[in-house]
Amino acid sequence: RNMGNSPHIDSETSQQLRPKVVIIQEVTSRSIVTRINEKGLEMDTVGKGKATILQDGQVIKANWKKSTQGGPTIFTDAATEREISFNKGQRWITIINPGSEISVNPLPSPKP
């Protein structure tokens, strides 16, 4: 995972973050001012939208849906409409605005 075109480094381990699964979820958001006059974002996490899942070296075009604030977010493969089974391990969810451009760089092939 990179952030700002640089490796995203864990401040405790000094190692680059390497989650087993990366979920890029398209969510509509808007700027708000909180009750204590701080700027923030309000995100529409209940509803449905598009997502991209990175897992096992694959890029999976997906959809997400969530029916209630306290309920789970369900991710389904856009091609098959089947719910996606995620690998065990660290999962990283990145929220982007709908239609934002993303780029996925393949990992280098392991040396024999």
CSV table of C-alpha atoms in Angstrom, one decimal:
chain,number,residue,atom,x,y,z
A,1,ARG,CA,0.0,0.0,0.0
A,2,ASN,CA,1.3,3.4,-1.0
A,3,MET,CA,0.0,6.8,0.2
A,4,GLY,CA,0.9,10.0,-1.6
A,5,ASN,CA,3.2,8.0,-4.0
A,6,SER,CA,5.3,6.7,-1.1
A,7,PRO,CA,5.2,3.4,0.8
A,8,HIS,CA,2.7,3.6,3.7
A,9,ILE,CA,4.9,2.7,6.7
A,10,ASP,CA,3.6,1.4,10.0
A,11,SER,CA,4.9,3.8,12.7
A,12,GLU,CA,5.3,1.0,15.3
A,13,THR,CA,7.1,-1.6,13.1
A,14,SER,CA,8.7,0.7,10.5
A,15,GLN,CA,7.6,-1.8,7.9
A,16,GLN,CA,5.5,-1.1,4.8
A,17,LEU,CA,1.8,-2.1,5.3
A,18,ARG,CA,1.0,-5.3,3.4
A,19,PRO,CA,-2.6,-6.3,4.1
A,20,LYS,CA,-3.8,-9.7,2.8
A,21,VAL,CA,-6.9,-8.0,1.3
A,22,VAL,CA,-7.5,-4.5,0.1
A,23,ILE,CA,-11.1,-3.3,-0.4
A,24,ILE,CA,-11.5,0.0,-2.3
A,25,GLN,CA,-15.1,1.1,-1.6
A,26,GLU,CA,-16.8,3.9,-3.5
A,27,VAL,CA,-18.9,5.9,-1.1
A,28,THR,CA,-20.5,9.3,-1.5
A,29,SER,CA,-19.2,11.8,1.0
A,30,ARG,CA,-19.5,15.5,1.7
A,31,SER,CA,-17.7,18.1,3.9
A,32,ILE,CA,-19.4,19.0,7.1
A,33,VAL,CA,-18.7,21.2,10.2
A,34,THR,CA,-19.2,19.3,13.5
A,35,ARG,CA,-21.0,20.6,16.6
A,36,ILE,CA,-17.6,21.7,18.0
A,37,ASN,CA,-16.8,23.6,14.8
A,38,GLU,CA,-14.3,21.1,13.4
A,39,LYS,CA,-14.3,20.1,9.7
A,40,GLY,CA,-15.0,16.6,8.8
A,41,LEU,CA,-16.6,14.2,6.3
A,42,GLU,CA,-20.0,12.6,6.3
A,43,MET,CA,-20.1,9.3,4.3
A,44,ASP,CA,-23.1,7.4,3.0
A,45,THR,CA,-22.1,4.0,4.2
A,46,VAL,CA,-25.7,2.7,4.3
A,47,GLY,CA,-26.9,1.9,0.8
A,48,LYS,CA,-25.0,0.3,-2.1
A,49,GLY,CA,-22.2,1.1,-4.6
A,50,LYS,CA,-19.2,-0.2,-6.4
A,51,ALA,CA,-16.0,-1.6,-5.0
A,52,THR,CA,-12.7,-3.1,-6.2
A,53,ILE,CA,-11.2,-6.0,-4.2
A,54,LEU,CA,-7.5,-6.9,-4.3
A,55,GLN,CA,-6.9,-10.5,-3.1
A,56,ASP,CA,-4.6,-13.3,-4.2
A,57,GLY,CA,-3.1,-11.3,-6.9
A,58,GLN,CA,-6.5,-10.7,-8.5
A,59,VAL,CA,-8.4,-7.5,-9.1
A,60,ILE,CA,-12.1,-8.2,-8.5
A,61,LYS,CA,-14.8,-5.7,-9.7
A,62,ALA,CA,-17.4,-5.8,-7.0
A,63,ASN,CA,-20.5,-4.3,-5.5
A,64,TRP,CA,-21.3,-3.5,-1.9
A,65,LYS,CA,-24.5,-3.1,0.1
A,66,LYS,CA,-25.3,-2.3,3.6
A,67,SER,CA,-28.9,-2.1,4.8
A,68,THR,CA,-28.5,-0.6,8.3
A,69,GLN,CA,-25.9,1.5,10.1
A,70,GLY,CA,-25.1,-1.4,12.6
A,71,GLY,CA,-25.3,-4.1,10.0
A,72,PRO,CA,-22.5,-5.7,8.0
A,73,THR,CA,-21.3,-4.5,4.6
A,74,ILE,CA,-21.7,-7.3,2.0
A,75,PHE,CA,-19.4,-7.4,-1.0
A,76,THR,CA,-20.4,-9.4,-4.1
A,77,ASP,CA,-18.5,-10.2,-7.3
A,78,ALA,CA,-19.9,-7.8,-10.0
A,79,ALA,CA,-19.7,-10.6,-12.7
A,80,THR,CA,-21.2,-13.5,-10.7
A,81,GLU,CA,-23.2,-11.7,-8.0
A,82,ARG,CA,-21.8,-14.2,-5.5
A,83,GLU,CA,-20.7,-13.0,-2.1
A,84,ILE,CA,-16.9,-12.7,-1.9
A,85,SER,CA,-15.0,-14.9,0.6
A,86,PHE,CA,-12.1,-13.0,2.1
A,87,ASN,CA,-8.8,-14.5,3.1
A,88,LYS,CA,-7.9,-14.6,6.8
A,89,GLY,CA,-5.6,-11.9,7.9
A,90,GLN,CA,-5.4,-8.1,7.8
A,91,ARG,CA,-8.1,-6.4,5.6
A,92,TRP,CA,-7.7,-2.8,4.6
A,93,ILE,CA,-10.7,-0.8,3.5
A,94,THR,CA,-10.1,2.4,1.6
A,95,ILE,CA,-13.0,4.7,0.9
A,96,ILE,CA,-13.0,6.8,-2.3
A,97,ASN,CA,-15.6,9.0,-4.0
A,98,PRO,CA,-17.6,7.3,-6.8
A,99,GLY,CA,-15.8,7.5,-10.1
A,100,SER,CA,-12.4,8.2,-8.6
A,101,GLU,CA,-9.5,6.8,-10.6
A,102,ILE,CA,-7.4,4.0,-9.0
A,103,SER,CA,-4.3,2.3,-10.2
A,104,VAL,CA,-3.1,-1.2,-9.2
A,105,ASN,CA,0.5,-2.0,-9.8
A,106,PRO,CA,1.3,-5.8,-10.0
A,107,LEU,CA,3.7,-7.2,-7.4
A,108,PRO,CA,7.0,-8.3,-8.8
A,109,SER,CA,7.3,-12.0,-9.6
A,110,PRO,CA,9.1,-14.0,-7.0
A,111,LYS,CA,12.6,-15.0,-7.9
A,112,PRO,CA,13.2,-18.7,-8.5
